[in-house]
Tab-separated table of C-alpha atoms in Angstrom:
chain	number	residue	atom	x	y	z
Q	1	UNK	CA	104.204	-34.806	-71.362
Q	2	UNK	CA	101.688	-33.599	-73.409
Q	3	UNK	CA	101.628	-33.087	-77.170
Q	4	UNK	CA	100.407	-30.006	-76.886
Q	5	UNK	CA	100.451	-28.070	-73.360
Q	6	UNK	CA	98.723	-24.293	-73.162
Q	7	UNK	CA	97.806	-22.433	-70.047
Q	8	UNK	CA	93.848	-22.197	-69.261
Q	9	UNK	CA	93.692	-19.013	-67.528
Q	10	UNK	CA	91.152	-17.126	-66.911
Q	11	UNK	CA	93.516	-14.167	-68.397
Q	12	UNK	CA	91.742	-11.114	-67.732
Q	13	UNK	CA	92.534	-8.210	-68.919
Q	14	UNK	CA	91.166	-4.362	-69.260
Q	15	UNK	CA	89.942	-3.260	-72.700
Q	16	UNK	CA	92.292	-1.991	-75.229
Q	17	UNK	CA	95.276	-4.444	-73.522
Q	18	UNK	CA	97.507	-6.368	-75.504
Q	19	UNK	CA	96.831	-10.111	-75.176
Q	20	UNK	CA	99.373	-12.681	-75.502
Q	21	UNK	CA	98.427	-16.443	-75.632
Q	22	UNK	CA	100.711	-19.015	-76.062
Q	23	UNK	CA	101.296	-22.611	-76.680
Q	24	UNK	CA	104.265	-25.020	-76.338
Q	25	UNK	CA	104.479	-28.471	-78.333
Q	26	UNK	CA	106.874	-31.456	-78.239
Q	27	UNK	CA	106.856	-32.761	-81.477
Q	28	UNK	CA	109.169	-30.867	-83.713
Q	29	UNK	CA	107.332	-32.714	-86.914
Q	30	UNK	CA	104.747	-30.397	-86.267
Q	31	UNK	CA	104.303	-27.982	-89.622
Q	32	UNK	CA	100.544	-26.624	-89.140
Q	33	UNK	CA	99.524	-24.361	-86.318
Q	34	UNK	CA	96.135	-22.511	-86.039
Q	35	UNK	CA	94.173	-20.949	-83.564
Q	36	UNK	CA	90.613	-21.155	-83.041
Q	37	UNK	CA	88.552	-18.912	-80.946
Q	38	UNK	CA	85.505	-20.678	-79.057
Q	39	UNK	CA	82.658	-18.430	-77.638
Q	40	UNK	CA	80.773	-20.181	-74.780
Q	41	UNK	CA	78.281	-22.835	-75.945
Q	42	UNK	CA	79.565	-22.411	-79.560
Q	43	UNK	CA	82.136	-24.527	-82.082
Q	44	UNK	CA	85.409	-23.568	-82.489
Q	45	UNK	CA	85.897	-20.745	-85.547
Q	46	UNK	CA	89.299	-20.829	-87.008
Q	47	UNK	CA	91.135	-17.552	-86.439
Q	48	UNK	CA	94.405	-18.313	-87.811
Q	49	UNK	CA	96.156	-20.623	-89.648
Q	50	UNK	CA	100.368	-20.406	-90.832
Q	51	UNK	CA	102.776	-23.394	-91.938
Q	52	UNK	CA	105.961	-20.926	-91.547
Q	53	UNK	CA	107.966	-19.753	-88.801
Q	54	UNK	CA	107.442	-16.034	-88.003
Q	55	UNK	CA	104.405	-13.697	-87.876
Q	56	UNK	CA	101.325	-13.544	-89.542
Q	57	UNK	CA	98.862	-10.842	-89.077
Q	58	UNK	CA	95.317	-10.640	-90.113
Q	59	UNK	CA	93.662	-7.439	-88.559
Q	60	UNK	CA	94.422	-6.684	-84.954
Q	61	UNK	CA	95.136	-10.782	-84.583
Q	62	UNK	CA	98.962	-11.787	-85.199
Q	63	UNK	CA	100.188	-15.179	-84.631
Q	64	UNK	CA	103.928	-16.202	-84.330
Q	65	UNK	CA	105.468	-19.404	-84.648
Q	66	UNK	CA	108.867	-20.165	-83.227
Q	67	UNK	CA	109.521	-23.700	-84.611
Q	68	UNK	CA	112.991	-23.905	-82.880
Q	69	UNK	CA	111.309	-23.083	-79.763
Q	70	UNK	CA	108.383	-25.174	-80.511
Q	71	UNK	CA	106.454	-22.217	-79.252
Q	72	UNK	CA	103.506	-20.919	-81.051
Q	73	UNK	CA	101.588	-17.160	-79.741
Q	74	UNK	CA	98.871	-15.438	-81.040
Q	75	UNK	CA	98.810	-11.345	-80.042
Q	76	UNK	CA	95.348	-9.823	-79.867
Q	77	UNK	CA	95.976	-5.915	-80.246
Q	78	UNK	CA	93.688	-3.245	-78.592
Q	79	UNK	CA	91.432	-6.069	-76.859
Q	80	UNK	CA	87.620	-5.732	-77.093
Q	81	UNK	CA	85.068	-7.159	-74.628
Q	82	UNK	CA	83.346	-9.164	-77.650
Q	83	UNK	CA	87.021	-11.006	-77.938
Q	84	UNK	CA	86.515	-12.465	-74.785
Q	85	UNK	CA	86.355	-16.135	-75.463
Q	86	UNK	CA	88.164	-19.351	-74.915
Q	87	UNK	CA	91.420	-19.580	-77.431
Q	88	UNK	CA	92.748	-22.898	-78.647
Q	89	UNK	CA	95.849	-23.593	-80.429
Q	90	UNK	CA	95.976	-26.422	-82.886
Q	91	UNK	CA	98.815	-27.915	-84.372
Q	92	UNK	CA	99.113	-30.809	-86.962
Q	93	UNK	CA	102.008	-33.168	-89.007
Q	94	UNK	CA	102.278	-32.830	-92.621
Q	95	UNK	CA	100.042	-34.641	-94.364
Q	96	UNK	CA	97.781	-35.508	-91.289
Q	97	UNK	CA	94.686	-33.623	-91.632
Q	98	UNK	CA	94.006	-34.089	-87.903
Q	99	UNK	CA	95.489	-31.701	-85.313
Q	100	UNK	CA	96.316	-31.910	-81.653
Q	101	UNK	CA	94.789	-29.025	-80.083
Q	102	UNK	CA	95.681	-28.032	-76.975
Q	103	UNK	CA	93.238	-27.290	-74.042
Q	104	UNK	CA	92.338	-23.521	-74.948
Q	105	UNK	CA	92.953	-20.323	-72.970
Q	106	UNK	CA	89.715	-18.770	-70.997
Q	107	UNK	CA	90.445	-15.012	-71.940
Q	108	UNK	CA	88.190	-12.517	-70.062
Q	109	UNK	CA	88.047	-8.338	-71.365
Q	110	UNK	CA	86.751	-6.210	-68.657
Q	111	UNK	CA	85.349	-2.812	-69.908
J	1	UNK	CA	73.660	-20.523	-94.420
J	2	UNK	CA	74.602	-22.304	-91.373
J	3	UNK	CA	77.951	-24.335	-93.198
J	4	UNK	CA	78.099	-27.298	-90.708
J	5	UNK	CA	75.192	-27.858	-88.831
J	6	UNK	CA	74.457	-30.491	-86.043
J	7	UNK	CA	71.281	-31.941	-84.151
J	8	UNK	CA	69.688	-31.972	-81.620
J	9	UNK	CA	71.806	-28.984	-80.213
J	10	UNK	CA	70.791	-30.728	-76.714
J	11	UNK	CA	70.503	-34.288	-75.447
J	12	UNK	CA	69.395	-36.090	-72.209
J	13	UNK	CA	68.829	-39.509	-71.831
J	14	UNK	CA	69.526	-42.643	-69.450
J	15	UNK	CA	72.382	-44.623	-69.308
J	16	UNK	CA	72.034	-47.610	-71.281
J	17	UNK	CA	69.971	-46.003	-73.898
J	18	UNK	CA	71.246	-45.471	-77.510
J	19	UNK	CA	71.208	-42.214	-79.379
J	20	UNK	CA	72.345	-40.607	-82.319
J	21	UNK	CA	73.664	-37.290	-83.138
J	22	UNK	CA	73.463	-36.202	-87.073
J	23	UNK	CA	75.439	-33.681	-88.868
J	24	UNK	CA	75.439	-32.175	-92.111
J	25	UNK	CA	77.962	-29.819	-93.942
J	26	UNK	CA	77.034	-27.712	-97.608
J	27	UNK	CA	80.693	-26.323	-98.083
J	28	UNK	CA	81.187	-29.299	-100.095
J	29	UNK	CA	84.321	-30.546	-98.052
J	30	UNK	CA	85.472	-34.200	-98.530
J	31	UNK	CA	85.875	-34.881	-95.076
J	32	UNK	CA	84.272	-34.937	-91.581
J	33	UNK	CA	84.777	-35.549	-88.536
J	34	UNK	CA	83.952	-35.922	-84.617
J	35	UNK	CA	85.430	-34.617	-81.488
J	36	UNK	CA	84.398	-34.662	-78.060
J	37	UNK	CA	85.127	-32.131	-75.358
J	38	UNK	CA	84.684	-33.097	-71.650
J	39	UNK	CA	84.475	-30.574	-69.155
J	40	UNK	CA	88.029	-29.402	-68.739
J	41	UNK	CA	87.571	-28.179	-72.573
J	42	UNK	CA	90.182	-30.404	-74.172
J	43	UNK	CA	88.802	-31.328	-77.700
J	44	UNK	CA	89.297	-34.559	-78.842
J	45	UNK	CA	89.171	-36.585	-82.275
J	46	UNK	CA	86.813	-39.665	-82.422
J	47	UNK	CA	86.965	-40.217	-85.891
J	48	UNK	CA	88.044	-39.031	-89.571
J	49	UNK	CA	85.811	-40.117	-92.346
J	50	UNK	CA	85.845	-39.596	-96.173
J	51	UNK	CA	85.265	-41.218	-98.937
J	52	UNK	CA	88.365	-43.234	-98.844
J	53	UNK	CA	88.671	-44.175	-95.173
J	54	UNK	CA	87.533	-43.723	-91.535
J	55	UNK	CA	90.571	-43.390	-89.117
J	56	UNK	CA	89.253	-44.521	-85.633
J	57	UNK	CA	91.020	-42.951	-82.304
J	58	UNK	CA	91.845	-45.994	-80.864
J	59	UNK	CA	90.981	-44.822	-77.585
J	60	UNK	CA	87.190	-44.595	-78.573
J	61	UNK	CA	84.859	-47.494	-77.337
J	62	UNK	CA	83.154	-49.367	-80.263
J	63	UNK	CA	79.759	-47.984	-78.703
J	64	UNK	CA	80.454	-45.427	-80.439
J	65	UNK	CA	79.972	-45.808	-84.595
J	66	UNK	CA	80.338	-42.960	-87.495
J	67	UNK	CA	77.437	-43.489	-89.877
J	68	UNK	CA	78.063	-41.854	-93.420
J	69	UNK	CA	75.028	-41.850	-95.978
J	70	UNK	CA	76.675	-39.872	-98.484
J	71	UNK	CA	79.452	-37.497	-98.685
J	72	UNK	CA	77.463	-34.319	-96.876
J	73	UNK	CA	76.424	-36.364	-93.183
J	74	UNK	CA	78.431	-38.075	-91.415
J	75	UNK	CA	75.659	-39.395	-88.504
J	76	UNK	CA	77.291	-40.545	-84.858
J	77	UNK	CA	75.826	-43.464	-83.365
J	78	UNK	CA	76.300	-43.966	-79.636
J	79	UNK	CA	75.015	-47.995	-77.971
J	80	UNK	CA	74.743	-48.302	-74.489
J	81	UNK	CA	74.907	-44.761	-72.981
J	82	UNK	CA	77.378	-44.755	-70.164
J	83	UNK	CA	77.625	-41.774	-67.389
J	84	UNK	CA	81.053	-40.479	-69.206
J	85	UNK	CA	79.902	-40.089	-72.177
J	86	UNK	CA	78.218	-37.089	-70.963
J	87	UNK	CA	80.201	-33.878	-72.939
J	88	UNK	CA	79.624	-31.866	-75.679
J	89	UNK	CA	80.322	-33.563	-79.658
J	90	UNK	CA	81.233	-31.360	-82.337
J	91	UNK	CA	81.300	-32.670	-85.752
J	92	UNK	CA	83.503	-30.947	-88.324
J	93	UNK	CA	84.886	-30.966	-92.148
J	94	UNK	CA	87.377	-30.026	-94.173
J	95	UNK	CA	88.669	-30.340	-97.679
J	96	UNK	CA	91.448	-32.356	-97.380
J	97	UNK	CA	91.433	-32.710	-101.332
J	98	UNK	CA	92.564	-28.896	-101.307
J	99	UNK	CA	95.013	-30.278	-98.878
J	100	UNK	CA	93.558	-27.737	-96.129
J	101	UNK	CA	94.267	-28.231	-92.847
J	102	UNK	CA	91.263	-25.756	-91.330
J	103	UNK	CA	88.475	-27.218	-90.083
J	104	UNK	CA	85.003	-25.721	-89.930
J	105	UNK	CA	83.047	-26.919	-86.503
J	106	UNK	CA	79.613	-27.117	-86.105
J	107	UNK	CA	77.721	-25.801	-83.566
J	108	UNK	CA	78.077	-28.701	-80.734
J	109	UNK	CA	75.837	-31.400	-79.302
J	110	UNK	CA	75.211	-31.282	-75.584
J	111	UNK	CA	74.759	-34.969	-74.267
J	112	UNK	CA	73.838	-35.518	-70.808
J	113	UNK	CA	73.508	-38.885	-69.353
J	114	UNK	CA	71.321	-39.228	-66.109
């Protein structure tokens, strides 16, 4: 089993939806969890970033962490074409700078 | 002011050559690093460098060497080209002395291997 597991889609969706992406990990040592958003043929760009269980929201972008779960989600309100990109969740121990990301989620916005 | 940037942006070569990929950060982080991602998109650490030590993903092949010149580059240096090392290399840094855990990615380095 992987460390991290996380669907790859495609998820399409029509503008304006309400995007969930999720992520499931094994290790329950885990305290760091970010997502990063990759456009095609680009780096990464860190979205998010929490240490805590429960929600954080930053604009129309909310992610959730369920540590008893070990289930992370990020929520992407009233979905614009220009969010269409490949989502990656990232998770890391305490005190390892390094994180375990997980294979990233192809989301698609149709207009 | 691109933060970390990376060249050349594309690469094609031969297998058996030996290439390098450079990378340079100004946000002033202490530490860099580089990750490959094959084709299925899963992203990878190769290495974690700073000032005080380079961890190594064991699962690297020593063809494959960091090279830091100071605290802003942290060069990759790849001997013996093979046909799977074809993927895309992103370097990245962070400031680890802040005790951040983000990461800022350059833009990627396309290596194909004929």
């Amino acid at each position: 089993q992987k460390e991290v597991e996380q669907d790859p889609g495609p998820l399409s969706v029509p503008e304006g939806a309400i995007v969930s992406l999720n992520c499931t990990y094994s290790n329950s040592a885990f305290q760091y969890f970010m997502w990063y958003r990759q456009y095609s043929r680009k780096g990464p760009e860190l979205l998010m970033y929490t240490y805590s269980s429960g929600n954080k929201e930053d604009g129309r972008f909310t992610a959730q962490v369920d540590k008893s779960s070990k289930y992370i989600s990020l929520f992407i309100r009233d979905s614009q074409p220009s969010d269409s990109a490949t989502y990656l969740c990232a998770i890391a121990l305490g005190g390892s700078y390094i994180p375990t990301f997980g294979r990233g989620t192809s989301l698609i916005v149709h207009p | 002011d691109t933060a970390v940037s990376q060249t050349p942006k594309y690469l094609v070569t031969q297998m058996g050559n030996d290439k390098s990929i450079k990378c340079e950060q100004n946000l002033g982080h202490d530490t860099m690093y580089w990750y490959k991602q094959d084709s299925k998109k899963f992203l990878k650490i190769m290495f974690s460098y700073n000032n005080k030590e380079l961890i190594i993903n064991e699962t690297v092949p020593n063809r494959f060497s960091p090279k830091s010149p100071d605290k802003a580059h942290l060069n990759l240096h790849i001997n013996s080209l093979e046909l799977g090392d074809s993927a895309v290399y992103f370097c990245a840094s962070s400031d680890t002395s802040g005790s951040s855990y983000e990461q800022y990615f350059g833009p990627g380095t396309r290596l194909t291997v004929t």
